[in-house]
Coordinates of C-alpha atoms and ligand atoms in Angstrom, one line a residue:
M871 CA -0.2 0.0 0.0
V872 CA 2.8 2.4 -0.7
Y873 CA 2.3 5.1 -3.1
E874 CA 4.9 5.1 -6.0
Q875 CA 5.9 8.6 -6.7
L876 CA 5.1 9.5 -10.6
A877 CA 5.7 13.3 -10.2
S878 CA 6.7 15.5 -7.6
A879 CA 6.1 19.1 -6.7
G880 CA 8.5 18.5 -3.4
S881 CA 7.8 19.4 0.0
S882 CA 10.2 19.1 3.0
A883 CA 10.1 18.2 6.8
G884 CA 11.5 21.1 8.7
G885 CA 13.2 21.2 11.8
A886 CA 13.4 24.8 12.8
V887 CA 12.6 25.3 16.5
T888 CA 10.3 27.8 17.8
G889 CA 11.7 30.0 20.5
P890 CA 9.5 30.0 23.4
D891 CA 9.3 33.4 25.4
E892 CA 9.3 31.7 28.5
A893 CA 10.5 28.5 29.0
A894 CA 9.0 26.5 32.0
I895 CA 10.9 23.3 30.7
T896 CA 14.1 22.9 29.1
A897 CA 16.0 19.8 28.0
A898 CA 19.3 20.3 26.3
G899 CA 21.3 17.3 24.9
L900 CA 19.8 14.7 27.3
E901 CA 21.4 11.2 26.9
K902 CA 20.3 8.0 28.4
R903 CA 21.2 4.5 27.9
Y904 CA 19.6 1.3 29.2
G905 CA 22.5 -1.1 28.8
K906 CA 23.1 -1.2 24.9
T907 CA 19.9 0.8 24.1
A908 CA 20.2 4.3 23.6
A909 CA 16.8 5.8 24.8
L910 CA 18.0 9.6 24.5
R911 CA 20.6 10.6 22.1
G912 CA 21.3 14.3 22.7
A913 CA 17.5 15.0 23.0
S914 CA 16.8 19.0 23.3
F915 CA 13.6 20.9 23.4
Q916 CA 12.0 23.6 25.2
A917 CA 8.1 24.0 26.6
K918 CA 6.8 27.5 27.3
A919 CA 5.3 28.2 30.5
G920 CA 1.3 28.2 30.8
A921 CA 0.8 26.0 27.8
V922 CA 0.4 22.6 26.7
T923 CA 3.5 21.2 24.6
A924 CA 3.1 17.6 23.3
L925 CA 6.0 15.2 23.0
L926 CA 5.1 12.8 20.1
G927 CA 6.9 10.0 18.5
P928 CA 6.8 6.4 17.6
N929 CA 6.8 3.7 20.4
G930 CA 10.3 3.4 21.8
A931 CA 11.2 6.9 20.9
G932 CA 12.0 7.8 24.1
K933 CA 9.1 10.1 25.2
T934 CA 8.6 8.3 28.9
T935 CA 12.4 8.3 29.4
M936 CA 12.3 12.3 29.0
I937 CA 9.6 12.6 31.2
R938 CA 11.0 10.3 33.7
I939 CA 14.1 12.5 33.8
L940 CA 12.3 15.8 34.0
S941 CA 10.2 14.4 36.6
T942 CA 13.4 13.7 38.6
L943 CA 12.8 9.7 38.5
L944 CA 15.6 8.9 36.2
R945 CA 19.1 10.7 36.0
S946 CA 20.4 11.5 32.6
D947 CA 23.6 10.2 31.5
A948 CA 24.6 13.5 30.1
G949 CA 23.0 16.8 29.1
T950 CA 21.0 19.2 31.5
A951 CA 17.5 19.9 32.2
R952 CA 15.4 22.6 34.1
V953 CA 11.9 22.5 35.2
G954 CA 10.4 25.9 36.4
G955 CA 14.4 27.1 36.5
Y956 CA 15.6 24.1 38.7
D957 CA 18.3 21.8 37.5
V958 CA 16.5 18.4 37.7
A959 CA 19.7 16.6 38.6
R960 CA 20.9 19.1 41.4
E961 CA 17.7 20.4 43.1
P962 CA 15.2 17.6 42.6
E963 CA 13.4 18.1 45.7
R964 CA 12.7 21.7 44.2
V965 CA 11.6 20.2 41.0
Q966 CA 9.3 17.6 43.0
A967 CA 7.6 20.4 44.7
I968 CA 6.2 22.1 41.5
I969 CA 5.6 19.0 39.4
G970 CA 2.4 16.6 39.1
L971 CA 2.8 13.4 37.1
T972 CA 0.5 10.6 35.9
G973 CA 1.4 7.2 37.1
Q974 CA 0.9 7.8 40.6
S975 CA -1.1 4.9 41.2
L976 CA 1.5 3.7 43.8
S977 CA 0.2 6.0 46.1
V978 CA -3.2 4.6 45.8
D979 CA -4.6 2.9 48.6
G980 CA -6.6 -0.1 47.4
K981 CA -8.8 -0.7 50.4
L982 CA -9.9 3.2 50.2
S983 CA -12.5 4.3 47.7
G984 CA -11.6 7.1 45.0
P985 CA -12.7 9.8 46.9
E986 CA -11.0 8.6 50.0
N987 CA -7.7 8.5 48.2
L988 CA -8.3 12.0 46.9
A989 CA -9.0 13.5 50.0
M990 CA -5.7 11.3 51.4
V991 CA -3.5 12.8 48.3
G992 CA -4.9 16.4 49.1
R993 CA -4.1 16.5 52.6
L994 CA -0.6 15.1 52.0
H995 CA -0.1 18.3 49.8
R996 CA -1.3 20.1 52.9
L997 CA -4.1 21.4 51.2
P998 CA -6.9 23.0 53.4
W999 CA -9.9 20.8 53.8
P1000 CA -12.5 23.0 51.6
V1001 CA -9.9 23.3 48.6
V1002 CA -9.5 19.4 49.0
R1003 CA -13.3 19.3 48.9
A1004 CA -14.0 21.4 46.1
R1005 CA -11.5 20.0 44.0
S1006 CA -12.1 16.5 44.5
A1007 CA -15.8 16.9 44.0
R1008 CA -15.0 18.8 40.7
L1009 CA -12.6 15.7 39.6
I1010 CA -15.2 13.1 40.8
E1011 CA -17.9 14.7 38.8
A1012 CA -15.7 15.5 35.6
F1013 CA -14.5 11.8 35.8
G1014 CA -17.8 10.2 36.6
L1015 CA -16.2 8.6 39.9
G1016 CA -19.1 9.4 41.9
E1017 CA -21.6 6.4 42.7
A1018 CA -19.1 3.7 41.1
G1019 CA -16.0 5.1 42.5
K1020 CA -17.5 4.6 46.2
K1021 CA -16.1 1.0 46.0
A1022 CA -12.7 0.2 47.1
V1023 CA -10.2 0.9 44.5
K1024 CA -9.0 -2.6 44.2
T1025 CA -12.2 -3.6 42.6
Y1026 CA -12.0 -0.5 40.1
S1027 CA -12.1 -1.3 36.2
G1028 CA -9.0 -0.5 34.5
G1029 CA -10.3 2.8 33.2
M1030 CA -11.6 3.9 36.6
R1031 CA -8.3 3.2 37.9
R1032 CA -6.7 5.4 34.8
K1033 CA -9.2 8.2 36.0
L1034 CA -8.4 8.0 39.7
D1035 CA -4.7 8.1 38.8
L1036 CA -5.3 11.0 36.6
A1037 CA -7.5 12.8 39.3
L1038 CA -4.6 12.4 41.9
S1039 CA -2.2 13.9 39.8
L1040 CA -4.6 17.0 39.2
I1041 CA -5.7 17.5 42.8
A1042 CA -2.6 19.5 43.8
E1043 CA -3.0 21.4 40.7
P1044 CA 0.6 21.9 40.5
P1045 CA 2.5 24.5 38.2
V1046 CA 4.2 21.8 36.0
L1047 CA 2.2 18.9 34.8
F1048 CA 3.6 15.8 33.1
L1049 CA 1.0 13.5 31.4
D1050 CA 2.4 10.4 30.0
E1051 CA -0.4 9.2 27.6
P1052 CA -3.1 10.2 29.8
T1053 CA -6.2 9.4 27.8
T1054 CA -5.1 5.9 26.8
G1055 CA -7.9 3.7 27.9
L1056 CA -10.3 6.6 28.6
D1057 CA -13.8 6.5 27.4
P1058 CA -14.7 9.5 25.1
S1059 CA -16.6 11.2 27.6
S1060 CA -13.7 11.0 30.1
R1061 CA -11.3 12.0 27.5
H1062 CA -13.2 15.2 26.8
A1063 CA -13.6 15.8 30.4
L1064 CA -9.7 15.5 30.7
W1065 CA -9.2 18.0 28.0
D1066 CA -11.6 20.4 29.2
I1067 CA -9.6 20.2 32.8
I1068 CA -6.5 20.5 31.0
R1069 CA -7.7 23.8 29.3
G1070 CA -8.7 25.1 32.4
L1071 CA -5.7 24.5 34.3
V1072 CA -3.8 25.9 31.5
T1073 CA -5.8 29.3 31.5
Q1074 CA -4.8 29.5 35.3
G1075 CA -1.1 29.1 34.2
T1076 CA -0.3 25.5 34.4
T1077 CA 2.4 24.3 32.3
V1078 CA 1.6 21.0 30.5
L1079 CA 4.0 18.3 29.0
L1080 CA 1.7 15.8 27.3
T1081 CA 2.6 12.6 25.6
T1082 CA -0.1 10.9 23.3
Q1083 CA -0.4 8.5 20.3
Q1084 CA -3.6 10.3 19.3
L1085 CA -2.0 12.8 17.3
A1086 CA -5.7 14.8 16.9
E1087 CA -5.5 14.9 20.9
A1088 CA -1.9 17.0 20.4
D1089 CA -3.7 18.7 17.6
A1090 CA -6.8 19.9 20.0
L1091 CA -4.9 20.6 23.0
A1092 CA -1.0 21.6 22.6
S1093 CA 0.2 25.1 21.2
S1094 CA 3.3 23.6 20.6
I1095 CA 4.8 20.0 19.6
A1096 CA 8.1 18.3 19.8
F1097 CA 8.6 15.3 17.8
I1098 CA 10.8 12.6 19.0
D1099 CA 12.2 9.9 17.1
A1100 CA 15.0 7.2 17.9
G1101 CA 16.2 9.5 21.1
Q1102 CA 16.4 12.8 19.1
V1103 CA 14.0 15.7 18.8
V1104 CA 13.6 15.8 14.9
A1105 CA 11.1 18.6 14.5
T1106 CA 9.5 21.3 16.7
G1107 CA 7.0 24.0 15.9
T1108 CA 3.1 24.9 16.4
P1109 CA 0.6 22.2 15.1
A1110 CA 0.0 24.6 12.1
E1111 CA 3.5 25.2 11.4
L1112 CA 4.2 21.5 11.4
K1113 CA 1.0 20.5 9.3
A1114 CA 2.1 23.5 6.9
R1115 CA 5.6 21.7 6.3
A1116 CA 3.8 18.4 5.6
G1117 CA 2.3 19.6 2.3
Q1118 CA -0.5 20.9 0.8
A1119 CA -4.3 19.3 0.4
Q1120 CA -4.5 16.2 -1.9
L1121 CA -7.5 14.8 -3.6
D1122 CA -7.5 10.7 -3.5
L1123 CA -9.4 8.9 -6.2
I1124 CA -10.2 5.1 -6.3
A1125 CA -10.5 4.2 -9.7
A1126 CA -13.0 1.1 -10.6
T1127 CA -10.5 -1.1 -12.6
D1128 CA -6.9 -1.3 -13.5
A1129 CA -7.9 0.2 -16.9
D1130 CA -9.6 3.2 -15.3
L1131 CA -6.4 3.6 -13.2
A1132 CA -4.3 3.9 -16.1
R1133 CA -6.6 6.4 -18.1
L1134 CA -6.7 8.7 -14.6
T1135 CA -2.9 8.6 -14.2
S1136 CA -2.0 9.5 -18.0
A1137 CA -4.9 12.3 -17.8
L1138 CA -3.4 13.7 -14.6
G1139 CA 0.4 14.0 -15.9
G1140 CA 0.5 17.8 -15.7
F1141 CA -0.1 17.4 -11.9
T1142 CA 1.7 16.2 -9.0
V1143 CA 0.4 12.3 -9.0
A1144 CA 1.3 9.4 -7.1
R1145 CA -0.3 6.2 -7.5
D1146 CA -1.1 2.9 -5.4
G1147 CA -1.7 0.2 -8.0
Q1148 CA -2.7 -2.1 -5.3
R1149 CA -5.7 -0.4 -4.1
R1150 CA -6.3 1.4 -7.6
A1151 CA -5.6 4.8 -5.7
V1152 CA -4.4 8.0 -7.4
R1153 CA -3.3 10.9 -5.3
V1154 CA -3.3 14.3 -6.6
A1155 CA -1.5 16.9 -4.6
L1156 CA -2.9 20.6 -4.9
A1157 CA 0.1 23.0 -5.1
S1158 CA -1.8 25.9 -3.5
N1159 CA -5.0 26.3 -1.7
G1160 CA -7.5 29.4 -1.6
T1161 CA -8.9 30.4 -4.8
T1162 CA -5.8 29.1 -6.7
G1163 CA -6.4 26.1 -5.1
I1164 CA -9.8 25.8 -6.1
G1165 CA -9.1 26.7 -9.5
E1166 CA -6.5 23.8 -9.7
L1167 CA -9.2 21.8 -8.3
S1168 CA -11.5 22.5 -11.0
A1169 CA -8.8 21.6 -13.7
I1170 CA -8.2 18.4 -11.8
T1171 CA -11.8 17.3 -11.9
A1172 CA -12.1 18.6 -15.5
A1173 CA -9.3 16.3 -16.4
V1174 CA -10.7 13.3 -14.8
A1175 CA -14.2 13.8 -16.0
G1176 CA -12.5 14.0 -19.4
T1177 CA -11.1 10.5 -19.3
G1178 CA -14.5 8.9 -18.8
A1179 CA -12.6 6.8 -16.1
R1180 CA -15.1 5.2 -13.5
I1181 CA -14.5 6.3 -10.1
E1182 CA -15.4 4.4 -7.0
R1183 CA -14.7 6.8 -4.4
F1184 CA -12.7 10.0 -3.7
W1185 CA -12.1 12.4 -0.9
M1186 CA -10.0 15.4 -0.2
H1187 CA -7.5 15.2 2.5
E1188 CA -5.9 18.1 4.5
P1189 CA -2.6 17.7 6.0
D1190 CA -2.8 16.6 9.5
L1191 CA -0.3 15.5 12.5
D1192 CA -0.5 11.9 11.4
D1193 CA 1.1 13.1 8.1
V1194 CA 3.9 15.0 9.8
Y1195 CA 4.5 11.9 11.8
F1196 CA 4.5 9.9 8.6
Q1197 CA 6.9 12.4 7.1
L1198 CA 9.0 12.5 9.8
T1199 CA 9.4 8.8 10.3
G1200 CA 10.0 8.2 6.7
H1201 CA 6.8 6.2 6.1
S1202 CA 4.2 7.0 3.7
R1203 CA 0.8 7.1 4.9
P1204 CA -1.7 4.5 3.7
A1205 CA -4.5 5.8 1.4
G1206 CA -8.1 6.4 2.5
P1207 CA -9.9 8.1 5.4
E1208 CA -10.6 4.6 6.9
D1209 CA -7.0 4.5 7.7
A1210 CA -7.0 7.7 9.6
A1211 CA -6.7 7.7 13.3
Ligands
LIG2437 N1 13.9 0.2 32.0 C1 14.4 0.1 30.9 N2 15.2 -1.1 30.4 C2 15.6 -1.1 29.5 N3 15.3 -0.3 28.3 C3 14.5 0.5 28.4 C4 13.9 0.9 30.1 N4 13.0 1.7 29.5 C5 12.8 2.0 28.4 N5 13.7 1.2 27.5 C6 14.1 1.5 26.0 O1 14.3 2.8 25.8 C7 13.8 3.3 24.8 C8 12.8 4.4 25.0 O2 11.7 4.0 25.8 P1 10.8 4.9 26.1 O3 9.7 4.2 27.3 O4 11.2 6.2 26.6 O5 9.7 5.3 24.8 P2 8.5 6.1 24.5 O6 8.7 7.0 23.5 O7 7.8 6.4 25.9 O8 7.5 4.6 23.9 P3 5.9 4.5 24.0 O9 5.2 5.4 22.7 O10 5.8 3.2 23.6 O11 5.7 4.8 25.3 C9 13.3 1.9 24.1 O12 14.0 1.4 23.4 C10 12.7 1.1 25.4 O13 12.7 -0.2 25.0
LIG2438 MG1 6.0 5.7 26.8

């Protein structure tokens, strides 16, 4: 299912770093090995204060390793990292005082209910009772941990545990939050509830570093993205900047037969065309958008109609973060909206 490039207008993956005005998190040249595995190989990026930055990349790229170093759970072999101005290696206690991290289930008492655990953790953070009560009530409501949540946590389902884990990392409302795949295993309503909570916290000035494999989630939440691949940050920018670098809109057409496919590809010779013979698919790239793009689209559809080729399906596709991912990781995206995440 790989497109064979027939003509190319050329588009390139960029690697420019957007310079944040105020960095709450700075990683510079971080290296980390686990035995023979180099998990981080000189990874550098910055996350702006009071904003969501998404750390994206393939499985095994080094995202969790990065978050563990930034949250002082792990020491890097080389490089430096600062969180809220504090060096993670030299001032870990100061860093710990200002961060929250998902994956705190270790602090959960299985015999207590969710609300009881929240109250316990709130008190451990020395929050006044009224604050604990108000925040617990909000989080319990947002995650639907009310009635069902009153059971002992050891009887919770996987998703309920995940939600409680998130609520526990959110109750203290720390200035810097590390969320490593926070929505994995959450149902859609809980996912949206978490997004709303994150947006609310960011409005109040919280800095969030998020990892996710749902790139649409990063697009919805993050104002800045760092792509990491094989232990190195390979691209940074706003979602819009990265998508613009991933190219222009494309029109995909599925021909009814091989003969129709041949007709289509020869009729579209004047455009930037790629073909996937296996799926009888033709992808035509639009060189521009706006009015010029519409003109181009009309020319393409006229050329297609002129061939008399039978078309089974067609659709337009605008670059999204999945395209950025495929471009940066050197893979080509499979054809079809059904393959989109
Ligand atoms: N404790 C460990 N011991 C040995 N190797 C490890 C350990 N933790 C991570 N690694 C390796 O380090 C590399 C980076 O792993 P990491 O967990 O940081 O990736 P990730 O980007 O978070 O991936 P995912 O998307 O799957 O969560 C991988 O090759 C992984 O196998
Ligand atoms: Mg991970």
